[in-house]
């Protein structure tokens, strides 16, 4: 048999194993609210090829490809346990099992590693929590996709309504079409139908009421059967507590803003300060996409090396607040054609760091350049550290952070030698460390951080909403804090 024959046979064997994993993963998710992960990447509703690619990706961060032959025994072991709602990382189980020297079987090790989610320790399944989207633009539609995707068990977040201004004939049909097709993020994974008579979009069985209103004060959500909902404001029109309080109408319990909050509105970056949210807090902000991109690696670097000062330069894809062609704009430079120019502008991300990382004493400055790409940006974080280090040390430290730390859902890591911005479209992490571009000289470190400023940010928003709603389930095996 030739090498080619061996490779093809090996592929077909792994393909068969991945195919057999799908029903096990799906059943755990639907019946027990268990989300199966692989190095913090969800395997729920993934195809055979996607599962194999996710396993192969592990070689970039862990140094070796993880095979389905290694993870399948752990998945089978999970199906025999009395599991409660949780997230379980097969990659972590396999890695920790290799390092364990006690001679336990896979079944014994798995039962021990996820003991916090089994038997008397397991938590109760949460009641579904209603969610309303106020505004249905780029972020609103991506958040909608994520909420629909995560509704599999029926016990998590449930998108009940979107609120928009009336747009004339066939408004709901056009909005459904924009949800169904996206020029950057591709086709919606599932089916979408429209009931114009009842003003409802049905996506993968989720009935989503479309409510037309010109301002928050005109809506009574209880008349649509909506109770204790979390409202996500995607418009950015109101950013302070007074303005956002207008959303606290009958049926709405909390308001989450997808833009930097002003005044005393808490700016939350999931993974960094989400645990500071007070139970009775009704209004909060998810800050900006750039703040979410820089704060997790900034915290990681400060924890290990100390940060004395820093500067962030963001090279940011153009957005809808710029002009397609040269025309009047109230802001300087943004009136110039977005797809034809690099446009120097300001960023509030640096000043927002203080809200998310109040213990960081370093002064962080920032600036931004908008460039002619429709999605994915890069933040160049230039840091003066409290001690000298080496490139190798920082490289290995950030790789380990992306694998095993509490920030592993926020920070990703790539060693791809020819990575470019479009490679990160659809990334679910807040930022991705580009290992090849990393520069370290004594006490100076320069990090290049890619981020999908649309989808990655939307994932962070949903994580915050899951946390405040009580449906953010613990992850096993537990990682060191």
CSV table of C-alpha atoms in Angstrom, one decimal:
chain,number,residue,atom,x,y,z
A,1,UNK,CA,0.0,0.0,0.0
A,2,UNK,CA,1.4,3.5,-0.9
A,3,UNK,CA,1.6,6.5,1.4
A,4,UNK,CA,-1.3,8.0,-0.5
A,5,UNK,CA,-3.4,4.9,0.1
A,6,UNK,CA,-2.4,5.0,3.8
A,7,UNK,CA,-3.4,8.7,4.1
A,8,UNK,CA,-6.7,8.2,2.4
A,9,UNK,CA,-7.6,5.1,4.5
A,10,UNK,CA,-6.7,7.0,7.7
A,11,UNK,CA,-8.9,9.9,6.6
A,12,UNK,CA,-11.9,7.7,5.9
A,13,UNK,CA,-11.4,6.0,9.3
A,14,UNK,CA,-11.4,9.4,11.1
A,15,UNK,CA,-14.3,10.5,9.0
A,16,UNK,CA,-16.3,7.5,10.2
A,17,UNK,CA,-15.5,8.2,13.8
A,18,UNK,CA,-16.4,11.9,13.4
A,19,UNK,CA,-19.7,10.9,11.8
A,20,UNK,CA,-20.5,8.7,14.8
A,21,UNK,CA,-19.7,11.6,17.2
A,22,UNK,CA,-22.4,13.8,15.8
A,23,UNK,CA,-25.5,12.0,17.3
A,24,UNK,CA,-23.7,11.7,20.7
A,25,UNK,CA,-22.9,15.4,20.8
A,26,UNK,CA,-26.4,16.3,19.7
A,27,UNK,CA,-28.2,14.1,22.2
A,28,UNK,CA,-26.1,15.5,25.1
A,29,UNK,CA,-27.0,19.0,24.0
A,30,UNK,CA,-30.7,18.5,23.4
A,31,UNK,CA,-31.4,16.2,26.4
A,32,UNK,CA,-29.0,17.4,29.1
A,33,UNK,CA,-28.0,20.9,28.1
A,34,UNK,CA,-24.3,19.7,27.7
A,35,UNK,CA,-22.2,21.6,25.2
A,36,UNK,CA,-19.3,19.6,24.0
A,37,UNK,CA,-16.2,21.7,23.2
A,38,UNK,CA,-12.8,21.1,21.7
A,39,UNK,CA,-10.2,23.6,23.1
A,40,UNK,CA,-13.1,26.0,23.7
A,41,UNK,CA,-14.6,25.5,20.2
A,42,UNK,CA,-18.2,24.1,20.2
A,43,UNK,CA,-18.8,20.8,18.4
A,44,UNK,CA,-22.6,21.2,18.5
A,45,UNK,CA,-24.3,21.2,15.1
A,46,UNK,CA,-21.0,20.8,13.3
A,47,UNK,CA,-20.4,18.7,10.2
A,48,UNK,CA,-18.0,15.8,9.9
A,49,UNK,CA,-15.4,17.9,8.1
A,50,UNK,CA,-15.8,20.7,10.7
A,51,UNK,CA,-15.2,18.3,13.5
A,52,UNK,CA,-12.1,17.0,11.8
A,53,UNK,CA,-10.8,20.5,11.0
A,54,UNK,CA,-11.3,21.6,14.6
A,55,UNK,CA,-9.2,18.6,15.8
A,56,UNK,CA,-6.5,19.4,13.3
A,57,UNK,CA,-6.5,23.1,14.3
A,58,UNK,CA,-5.2,22.0,17.7
A,59,UNK,CA,-1.7,21.5,16.2
A,60,UNK,CA,-1.3,25.2,15.8
A,61,UNK,CA,-1.7,25.9,19.5
A,62,UNK,CA,-0.8,22.6,21.1
A,63,UNK,CA,2.0,21.6,18.7
A,64,UNK,CA,0.4,18.3,17.6
A,65,UNK,CA,-2.9,17.4,15.9
A,66,UNK,CA,-5.5,16.0,18.1
A,67,UNK,CA,-7.2,12.9,16.6
A,68,UNK,CA,-10.8,11.9,16.9
A,69,UNK,CA,-9.5,8.5,17.9
A,70,UNK,CA,-8.2,10.2,21.0
A,71,UNK,CA,-11.3,12.2,21.9
A,72,UNK,CA,-14.0,9.7,21.0
A,73,UNK,CA,-13.4,7.5,24.1
A,74,UNK,CA,-14.0,10.6,26.3
A,75,UNK,CA,-17.2,11.4,24.5
A,76,UNK,CA,-18.5,7.9,24.9
A,77,UNK,CA,-17.6,8.0,28.6
A,78,UNK,CA,-19.6,11.2,29.0
A,79,UNK,CA,-22.7,9.5,27.6
A,80,UNK,CA,-22.7,7.0,30.4
A,81,UNK,CA,-22.6,9.7,33.2
A,82,UNK,CA,-25.5,11.4,34.9
A,83,UNK,CA,-24.6,14.8,33.6
A,84,UNK,CA,-26.3,18.1,34.3
A,85,UNK,CA,-26.1,21.4,32.3
A,86,UNK,CA,-22.5,22.2,31.6
A,87,UNK,CA,-19.8,22.7,29.0
A,88,UNK,CA,-17.2,19.9,28.6
A,89,UNK,CA,-14.0,20.3,26.7
A,90,UNK,CA,-12.8,17.1,25.1
A,91,UNK,CA,-9.5,18.7,24.2
A,92,UNK,CA,-8.8,19.5,27.8
A,93,UNK,CA,-9.8,16.0,28.9
A,94,UNK,CA,-7.5,14.3,26.4
A,95,UNK,CA,-4.6,16.7,27.3
A,96,UNK,CA,-5.0,16.2,31.1
A,97,UNK,CA,-5.4,12.5,30.7
A,98,UNK,CA,-2.1,12.2,28.9
A,99,UNK,CA,-0.4,14.1,31.8
A,100,UNK,CA,-2.0,12.0,34.5
A,101,UNK,CA,0.2,9.2,35.8
A,102,UNK,CA,-2.3,7.4,38.1
A,103,UNK,CA,-3.1,4.7,35.6
A,104,UNK,CA,-6.9,5.4,35.6
A,105,UNK,CA,-9.1,4.3,32.7
A,106,UNK,CA,-10.6,6.8,30.4
A,107,UNK,CA,-14.0,6.2,32.1
A,108,UNK,CA,-12.6,6.7,35.6
A,109,UNK,CA,-10.6,9.8,34.7
A,110,UNK,CA,-13.6,11.4,32.9
A,111,UNK,CA,-16.0,10.7,35.8
A,112,UNK,CA,-13.5,12.4,38.1
A,113,UNK,CA,-12.8,15.4,35.9
A,114,UNK,CA,-16.5,16.3,35.4
A,115,UNK,CA,-17.7,15.2,38.8
A,116,UNK,CA,-18.9,18.8,39.5
A,117,UNK,CA,-21.5,18.3,36.7
A,118,UNK,CA,-22.8,14.9,37.7
A,119,UNK,CA,-25.1,13.3,40.2
A,120,UNK,CA,-25.9,15.3,43.3
A,121,UNK,CA,-23.5,18.1,42.2
A,122,UNK,CA,-25.3,18.9,38.9
A,123,UNK,CA,-27.2,22.1,38.6
A,124,UNK,CA,-30.8,22.4,37.6
A,125,UNK,CA,-31.7,23.2,34.0
A,126,UNK,CA,-32.7,26.8,33.7
A,127,UNK,CA,-36.0,28.0,32.5
A,128,UNK,CA,-35.8,29.7,29.1
A,129,UNK,CA,-35.0,33.4,29.3
A,130,UNK,CA,-36.7,35.7,26.8
A,131,UNK,CA,-34.5,38.0,24.8
A,132,UNK,CA,-35.5,41.1,22.7
A,133,UNK,CA,-33.3,42.7,20.1
A,134,UNK,CA,-33.8,46.5,19.7
A,135,UNK,CA,-32.3,47.2,16.3
A,136,UNK,CA,-31.5,44.7,13.6
A,137,UNK,CA,-28.4,45.9,11.9
A,138,UNK,CA,-25.0,44.1,11.5
A,139,UNK,CA,-24.6,43.2,15.1
A,140,UNK,CA,-28.3,42.6,15.7
A,141,UNK,CA,-28.5,40.0,13.0
A,142,UNK,CA,-25.3,38.2,14.0
A,143,UNK,CA,-26.5,38.1,17.6
A,144,UNK,CA,-29.8,36.7,16.3
A,145,UNK,CA,-28.0,33.9,14.5
A,146,UNK,CA,-26.1,33.0,17.6
A,147,UNK,CA,-29.2,33.0,19.8
A,148,UNK,CA,-31.0,30.8,17.3
A,149,UNK,CA,-28.0,28.5,17.1
A,150,UNK,CA,-27.8,28.1,20.9
A,151,UNK,CA,-31.5,27.4,21.4
A,152,UNK,CA,-31.0,23.7,20.7
A,153,UNK,CA,-32.0,22.4,24.1
A,154,UNK,CA,-34.9,24.9,24.5
A,155,UNK,CA,-33.6,25.7,28.0
A,156,UNK,CA,-31.3,28.7,27.3
A,157,UNK,CA,-31.8,32.1,25.7
A,158,UNK,CA,-34.9,32.4,23.6
A,159,UNK,CA,-35.1,35.2,21.0
A,160,UNK,CA,-38.7,36.3,21.2
A,161,UNK,CA,-38.8,39.6,19.3
A,162,UNK,CA,-36.9,42.3,17.4
A,163,UNK,CA,-37.9,45.9,17.4
A,164,UNK,CA,-37.3,48.1,14.4
A,165,UNK,CA,-38.7,51.2,12.7
A,166,UNK,CA,-41.3,50.6,10.0
A,167,UNK,CA,-39.6,50.3,6.6
A,168,UNK,CA,-42.6,50.2,4.2
A,169,UNK,CA,-43.8,47.4,1.9
A,170,UNK,CA,-42.4,44.0,2.5
A,171,UNK,CA,-40.3,45.2,5.4
A,172,UNK,CA,-40.3,41.9,7.2
A,173,UNK,CA,-39.5,39.9,4.1
A,174,UNK,CA,-36.4,42.1,3.5
A,175,UNK,CA,-35.3,41.8,7.1
A,176,UNK,CA,-35.7,38.1,7.0
A,177,UNK,CA,-33.7,38.0,3.7
A,178,UNK,CA,-30.9,39.9,5.4
A,179,UNK,CA,-30.9,37.4,8.2
A,180,UNK,CA,-30.9,34.5,5.7
A,181,UNK,CA,-28.0,35.8,3.5
A,182,UNK,CA,-24.9,37.7,4.5
A,183,UNK,CA,-22.2,38.9,2.1
A,184,UNK,CA,-19.5,38.3,4.7
A,185,UNK,CA,-20.7,35.6,7.0
A,186,UNK,CA,-22.5,33.5,4.5
A,187,UNK,CA,-25.8,31.7,4.6
A,188,UNK,CA,-27.9,31.2,7.7
A,189,UNK,CA,-27.5,27.6,8.9
A,190,UNK,CA,-31.1,26.5,8.8
A,191,UNK,CA,-34.5,27.5,7.5
A,192,UNK,CA,-36.3,30.8,7.7
A,193,UNK,CA,-39.9,31.4,6.9
A,194,UNK,CA,-42.0,34.6,7.2
A,195,UNK,CA,-45.6,35.0,8.3
A,196,UNK,CA,-46.5,38.6,7.2
A,197,UNK,CA,-50.0,38.5,8.7
A,198,UNK,CA,-48.7,37.9,12.2
A,199,UNK,CA,-45.4,39.9,11.6
A,200,UNK,CA,-43.3,36.9,12.6
A,201,UNK,CA,-40.0,35.4,11.4
A,202,UNK,CA,-39.7,31.7,12.1
A,203,UNK,CA,-36.0,30.6,12.1
A,204,UNK,CA,-35.2,26.9,12.9
A,205,UNK,CA,-38.6,26.7,14.6
A,206,UNK,CA,-38.0,29.9,16.7
A,207,UNK,CA,-41.0,32.3,16.3
A,208,UNK,CA,-39.6,35.8,16.4
A,209,UNK,CA,-42.1,38.7,16.6
A,210,UNK,CA,-41.2,41.8,14.6
A,211,UNK,CA,-42.4,44.8,16.5
A,212,UNK,CA,-42.5,48.2,14.8
A,213,UNK,CA,-41.8,51.2,17.0
A,214,UNK,CA,-40.1,54.6,16.7
A,215,UNK,CA,-39.0,54.8,20.3
A,216,UNK,CA,-38.8,52.5,23.4
A,217,UNK,CA,-41.6,54.2,25.3
A,218,UNK,CA,-44.3,53.0,22.9
A,219,UNK,CA,-43.8,49.3,23.4
A,220,UNK,CA,-45.6,47.1,26.0
A,221,UNK,CA,-43.8,43.7,25.6
A,222,UNK,CA,-46.2,41.9,27.9
A,223,UNK,CA,-48.9,42.1,25.2
A,224,UNK,CA,-46.7,39.7,23.2
A,225,UNK,CA,-46.3,37.3,26.1
A,226,UNK,CA,-42.7,38.5,26.8
A,227,UNK,CA,-41.7,38.4,30.5
A,228,UNK,CA,-38.5,39.3,32.4
A,229,UNK,CA,-36.7,39.7,29.1
A,230,UNK,CA,-33.1,40.9,28.5
A,231,UNK,CA,-33.2,43.6,25.8
A,232,UNK,CA,-30.1,44.0,23.7
A,233,UNK,CA,-29.9,47.5,22.2
A,234,UNK,CA,-27.9,47.4,19.0
A,235,UNK,CA,-28.7,50.9,17.8
A,236,UNK,CA,-26.1,52.8,20.0
A,237,UNK,CA,-28.6,55.7,20.0
A,238,UNK,CA,-28.8,55.7,23.8
A,239,UNK,CA,-25.5,55.2,25.8
A,240,UNK,CA,-26.1,56.6,29.3
A,241,UNK,CA,-28.3,55.3,32.1
A,242,UNK,CA,-31.0,57.8,31.6
A,243,UNK,CA,-31.5,57.0,27.9
A,244,UNK,CA,-31.1,53.2,28.3
A,245,UNK,CA,-33.7,53.3,31.1
A,246,UNK,CA,-36.3,54.1,28.6
A,247,UNK,CA,-36.1,50.4,27.5
A,248,UNK,CA,-37.2,49.2,31.0
A,249,UNK,CA,-40.8,48.8,29.9
A,250,UNK,CA,-43.3,46.1,31.0
A,251,UNK,CA,-41.8,42.8,30.1
A,252,UNK,CA,-38.1,44.0,30.1
A,253,UNK,CA,-35.9,43.2,33.1
A,254,UNK,CA,-32.4,44.1,31.9
A,255,UNK,CA,-30.8,46.2,29.1
A,256,UNK,CA,-27.5,45.3,27.5
A,257,UNK,CA,-25.9,47.8,25.1
A,258,UNK,CA,-23.7,46.7,22.2
A,259,UNK,CA,-21.6,49.9,22.3
A,260,UNK,CA,-19.4,51.6,25.0
A,261,UNK,CA,-21.6,52.9,27.8
A,262,UNK,CA,-21.3,56.4,29.2
A,263,UNK,CA,-21.3,57.7,32.7
A,264,UNK,CA,-21.9,55.1,35.4
A,265,UNK,CA,-23.0,52.4,33.0
A,266,UNK,CA,-20.7,49.4,33.6
A,267,UNK,CA,-18.6,48.4,30.6
A,268,UNK,CA,-18.3,44.6,30.6
A,269,UNK,CA,-15.7,42.4,28.8
A,270,UNK,CA,-16.7,38.8,29.3
A,271,UNK,CA,-13.8,36.8,30.7
A,272,UNK,CA,-12.3,39.8,32.4
A,273,UNK,CA,-14.9,41.5,34.6
A,274,UNK,CA,-18.3,39.8,33.9
A,275,UNK,CA,-18.2,38.4,37.5
A,276,UNK,CA,-18.4,42.0,38.8
A,277,UNK,CA,-22.0,42.5,37.5
A,278,UNK,CA,-24.3,43.0,40.5
A,279,UNK,CA,-27.4,40.8,40.5
A,280,UNK,CA,-29.7,43.8,40.7
A,281,UNK,CA,-27.9,45.7,37.9
A,282,UNK,CA,-30.4,46.4,35.1
A,283,UNK,CA,-28.3,48.3,32.6
A,284,UNK,CA,-24.9,47.5,31.3
A,285,UNK,CA,-22.7,47.8,28.3
A,286,UNK,CA,-20.6,45.2,26.4
A,287,UNK,CA,-18.1,48.0,25.5
A,288,UNK,CA,-16.7,48.1,21.9
A,289,UNK,CA,-15.3,45.3,19.7
A,290,UNK,CA,-11.8,46.8,20.1
A,291,UNK,CA,-12.1,47.0,23.8
A,292,UNK,CA,-13.0,43.3,23.9
A,293,UNK,CA,-10.1,42.6,21.6
A,294,UNK,CA,-7.4,44.3,23.7
A,295,UNK,CA,-8.5,43.9,27.3
A,296,UNK,CA,-8.2,40.1,27.7
A,297,UNK,CA,-4.6,40.0,26.3
A,298,UNK,CA,-3.8,43.2,28.2
A,299,UNK,CA,-5.0,41.5,31.4
A,300,UNK,CA,-3.0,38.4,30.6
A,301,UNK,CA,0.2,40.4,30.1
A,302,UNK,CA,-0.3,42.5,33.2
A,303,UNK,CA,-0.9,39.4,35.3
A,304,UNK,CA,2.4,37.8,34.3
A,305,UNK,CA,4.7,40.6,33.5
A,306,UNK,CA,3.1,43.8,34.8
A,307,UNK,CA,2.3,46.6,32.3
A,308,UNK,CA,3.7,50.1,33.0
A,309,UNK,CA,2.3,51.8,29.9
A,310,UNK,CA,1.0,51.0,26.5
A,311,UNK,CA,-0.4,52.2,23.2
A,312,UNK,CA,-2.9,50.5,20.9
A,313,UNK,CA,-3.1,51.2,17.2
A,314,UNK,CA,-6.2,49.6,15.6
A,315,UNK,CA,-6.3,49.0,11.9
A,316,UNK,CA,-10.1,48.6,11.6
A,317,UNK,CA,-12.4,47.5,8.8
A,318,UNK,CA,-14.8,50.2,7.6
A,319,UNK,CA,-18.3,50.4,9.2
A,320,UNK,CA,-21.7,51.7,8.4
A,321,UNK,CA,-21.1,55.1,10.0
A,322,UNK,CA,-18.7,56.0,7.2
A,323,UNK,CA,-19.7,57.1,3.7
A,324,UNK,CA,-19.7,54.8,0.7
A,325,UNK,CA,-18.7,57.8,-1.4
A,326,UNK,CA,-17.4,61.2,-0.4
A,327,UNK,CA,-20.2,63.1,1.2
A,328,UNK,CA,-20.9,65.3,4.3
A,329,UNK,CA,-20.3,63.6,7.7
A,330,UNK,CA,-20.4,65.3,11.0
A,331,UNK,CA,-17.1,63.7,12.0
A,332,UNK,CA,-13.7,64.6,10.6
A,333,UNK,CA,-12.4,62.4,7.7
A,334,UNK,CA,-15.3,59.9,8.0
A,335,UNK,CA,-17.1,61.7,5.2
A,336,UNK,CA,-14.5,60.4,2.7
A,337,UNK,CA,-15.2,57.2,0.8
A,338,UNK,CA,-14.7,54.2,3.1
A,339,UNK,CA,-14.0,51.5,0.4
A,340,UNK,CA,-11.4,53.8,-1.3
A,341,UNK,CA,-9.3,55.2,1.5
A,342,UNK,CA,-7.5,54.6,4.7
A,343,UNK,CA,-9.1,57.0,7.2
A,344,UNK,CA,-7.4,58.2,10.4
A,345,UNK,CA,-9.9,58.4,13.2
A,346,UNK,CA,-10.2,58.1,16.9
A,347,UNK,CA,-10.9,55.1,19.2
A,348,UNK,CA,-12.4,55.1,22.6
A,349,UNK,CA,-11.1,51.7,23.4
A,350,UNK,CA,-8.0,52.9,25.2
A,351,UNK,CA,-10.0,55.0,27.7
A,352,UNK,CA,-12.6,52.2,28.1
A,353,UNK,CA,-9.8,49.9,29.4
A,354,UNK,CA,-10.0,51.7,32.8
A,355,UNK,CA,-13.6,50.6,33.3
A,356,UNK,CA,-13.0,47.0,32.4
A,357,UNK,CA,-9.6,46.8,34.2
A,358,UNK,CA,-9.8,49.3,37.1
A,359,UNK,CA,-6.7,47.7,38.8
A,360,UNK,CA,-4.5,48.3,35.8
A,361,UNK,CA,-2.4,51.4,36.7
A,362,UNK,CA,-0.7,51.7,33.3
A,363,UNK,CA,-1.7,54.6,31.0
A,364,UNK,CA,-3.0,53.2,27.7
A,365,UNK,CA,-3.3,55.5,24.7
A,366,UNK,CA,-4.9,54.7,21.4
A,367,UNK,CA,-5.6,55.7,17.8
A,368,UNK,CA,-7.3,54.0,14.8
A,369,UNK,CA,-7.1,53.8,11.1
A,370,UNK,CA,-10.2,52.6,9.1
A,371,UNK,CA,-9.2,50.5,6.1
A,372,UNK,CA,-11.0,49.2,3.0
A,373,UNK,CA,-11.9,45.8,4.2
A,374,UNK,CA,-15.5,44.9,5.2
A,375,UNK,CA,-14.7,42.8,8.3
A,376,UNK,CA,-11.8,41.7,10.6
A,377,UNK,CA,-9.5,44.2,12.2
A,378,UNK,CA,-6.1,44.1,13.9
A,379,UNK,CA,-5.0,45.8,17.1
A,380,UNK,CA,-1.3,46.4,17.6
A,381,UNK,CA,-0.6,46.5,21.3
A,382,UNK,CA,2.7,48.1,22.2
A,383,UNK,CA,3.5,47.5,25.9
A,384,UNK,CA,6.3,48.6,28.3
A,385,UNK,CA,6.5,45.7,30.8
A,386,UNK,CA,7.6,45.8,34.4
A,387,UNK,CA,10.3,43.2,33.8
A,388,UNK,CA,12.4,42.0,30.9
A,389,UNK,CA,11.5,38.9,29.1
A,390,UNK,CA,12.1,37.1,25.8
A,391,UNK,CA,10.0,36.5,22.7
A,392,UNK,CA,10.0,32.7,23.3
A,393,UNK,CA,8.7,33.2,26.9
A,394,UNK,CA,5.9,35.5,25.8
A,395,UNK,CA,5.0,33.2,22.9
A,396,UNK,CA,4.7,30.1,25.1
A,397,UNK,CA,2.9,32.0,27.8
A,398,UNK,CA,0.2,33.4,25.4
A,399,UNK,CA,-0.2,30.0,23.8
A,400,UNK,CA,-0.8,28.4,27.2
A,401,UNK,CA,-3.3,31.2,28.1
A,402,UNK,CA,-5.3,30.4,24.9
A,403,UNK,CA,-5.4,26.8,25.8
A,404,UNK,CA,-5.9,26.4,29.6
A,405,UNK,CA,-6.6,29.8,31.2
A,406,UNK,CA,-9.9,31.3,32.2
A,407,UNK,CA,-9.4,33.6,29.2
A,408,UNK,CA,-9.3,30.7,26.6
A,409,UNK,CA,-12.7,31.7,25.2
A,410,UNK,CA,-11.5,35.2,24.7
A,411,UNK,CA,-7.9,34.7,23.4
A,412,UNK,CA,-7.0,32.5,20.5
A,413,UNK,CA,-3.6,31.8,19.1
A,414,UNK,CA,-2.3,31.2,15.5
A,415,UNK,CA,1.0,30.2,14.2
A,416,UNK,CA,-0.1,30.2,10.6
A,417,UNK,CA,2.8,31.8,8.6
A,418,UNK,CA,0.7,33.3,5.9
A,419,UNK,CA,-2.4,34.4,8.0
A,420,UNK,CA,-4.3,37.4,6.7
A,421,UNK,CA,-7.4,39.2,7.9
A,422,UNK,CA,-10.0,37.2,5.9
A,423,UNK,CA,-8.8,34.0,7.6
A,424,UNK,CA,-10.4,35.2,10.8
A,425,UNK,CA,-13.9,35.9,9.5
A,426,UNK,CA,-16.3,34.0,11.8
A,427,UNK,CA,-13.8,33.7,14.7
A,428,UNK,CA,-15.7,33.3,18.0
A,429,UNK,CA,-12.8,34.7,20.1
A,430,UNK,CA,-12.5,38.3,21.2
A,431,UNK,CA,-8.9,38.4,19.7
A,432,UNK,CA,-6.4,36.1,18.1
A,433,UNK,CA,-2.7,36.4,18.9
A,434,UNK,CA,-0.6,36.3,15.7
A,435,UNK,CA,2.5,34.4,16.9
A,436,UNK,CA,4.5,35.1,13.8
A,437,UNK,CA,4.2,38.9,14.3
A,438,UNK,CA,5.0,39.0,18.0
A,439,UNK,CA,7.9,41.2,18.9
A,440,UNK,CA,9.8,41.3,22.2
A,441,UNK,CA,12.9,43.3,23.1
A,442,UNK,CA,13.7,43.4,26.8
A,443,UNK,CA,10.9,45.1,28.6
A,444,UNK,CA,9.0,46.0,25.4
A,445,UNK,CA,6.4,43.7,23.8
A,446,UNK,CA,4.4,44.3,20.7
A,447,UNK,CA,1.3,42.0,20.2
A,448,UNK,CA,-0.6,41.8,16.9
A,449,UNK,CA,-4.2,40.9,17.7
A,450,UNK,CA,-6.6,39.9,15.0
A,451,UNK,CA,-10.4,40.2,15.7
A,452,UNK,CA,-13.6,39.7,13.9
A,453,UNK,CA,-15.1,43.0,14.9
A,454,UNK,CA,-18.6,41.8,14.0
A,455,UNK,CA,-18.9,38.1,14.8
A,456,UNK,CA,-16.3,37.7,17.5
A,457,UNK,CA,-17.8,40.8,19.3
A,458,UNK,CA,-21.3,39.3,18.9
A,459,UNK,CA,-20.1,36.2,20.6
A,460,UNK,CA,-18.8,38.2,23.5
A,461,UNK,CA,-22.2,40.0,23.7
A,462,UNK,CA,-24.1,36.7,23.9
A,463,UNK,CA,-21.7,35.4,26.6
A,464,UNK,CA,-22.5,38.4,28.7
A,465,UNK,CA,-26.2,37.9,28.2
A,466,UNK,CA,-25.9,34.2,29.1
A,467,UNK,CA,-24.1,35.2,32.3
A,468,UNK,CA,-26.7,37.8,33.5
A,469,UNK,CA,-29.5,35.4,32.5
A,470,UNK,CA,-28.1,32.5,34.6
A,471,UNK,CA,-27.8,30.1,31.6
A,472,UNK,CA,-24.0,30.3,31.4
A,473,UNK,CA,-23.1,26.9,32.6
A,474,UNK,CA,-19.7,25.9,34.1
A,475,UNK,CA,-17.0,24.4,32.0
A,476,UNK,CA,-15.2,21.1,32.8
A,477,UNK,CA,-12.6,20.0,33.4
A,478,UNK,CA,-11.9,23.1,35.5
A,479,UNK,CA,-8.8,25.1,34.6
A,480,UNK,CA,-6.4,26.9,36.9
A,481,UNK,CA,-7.4,30.5,37.8
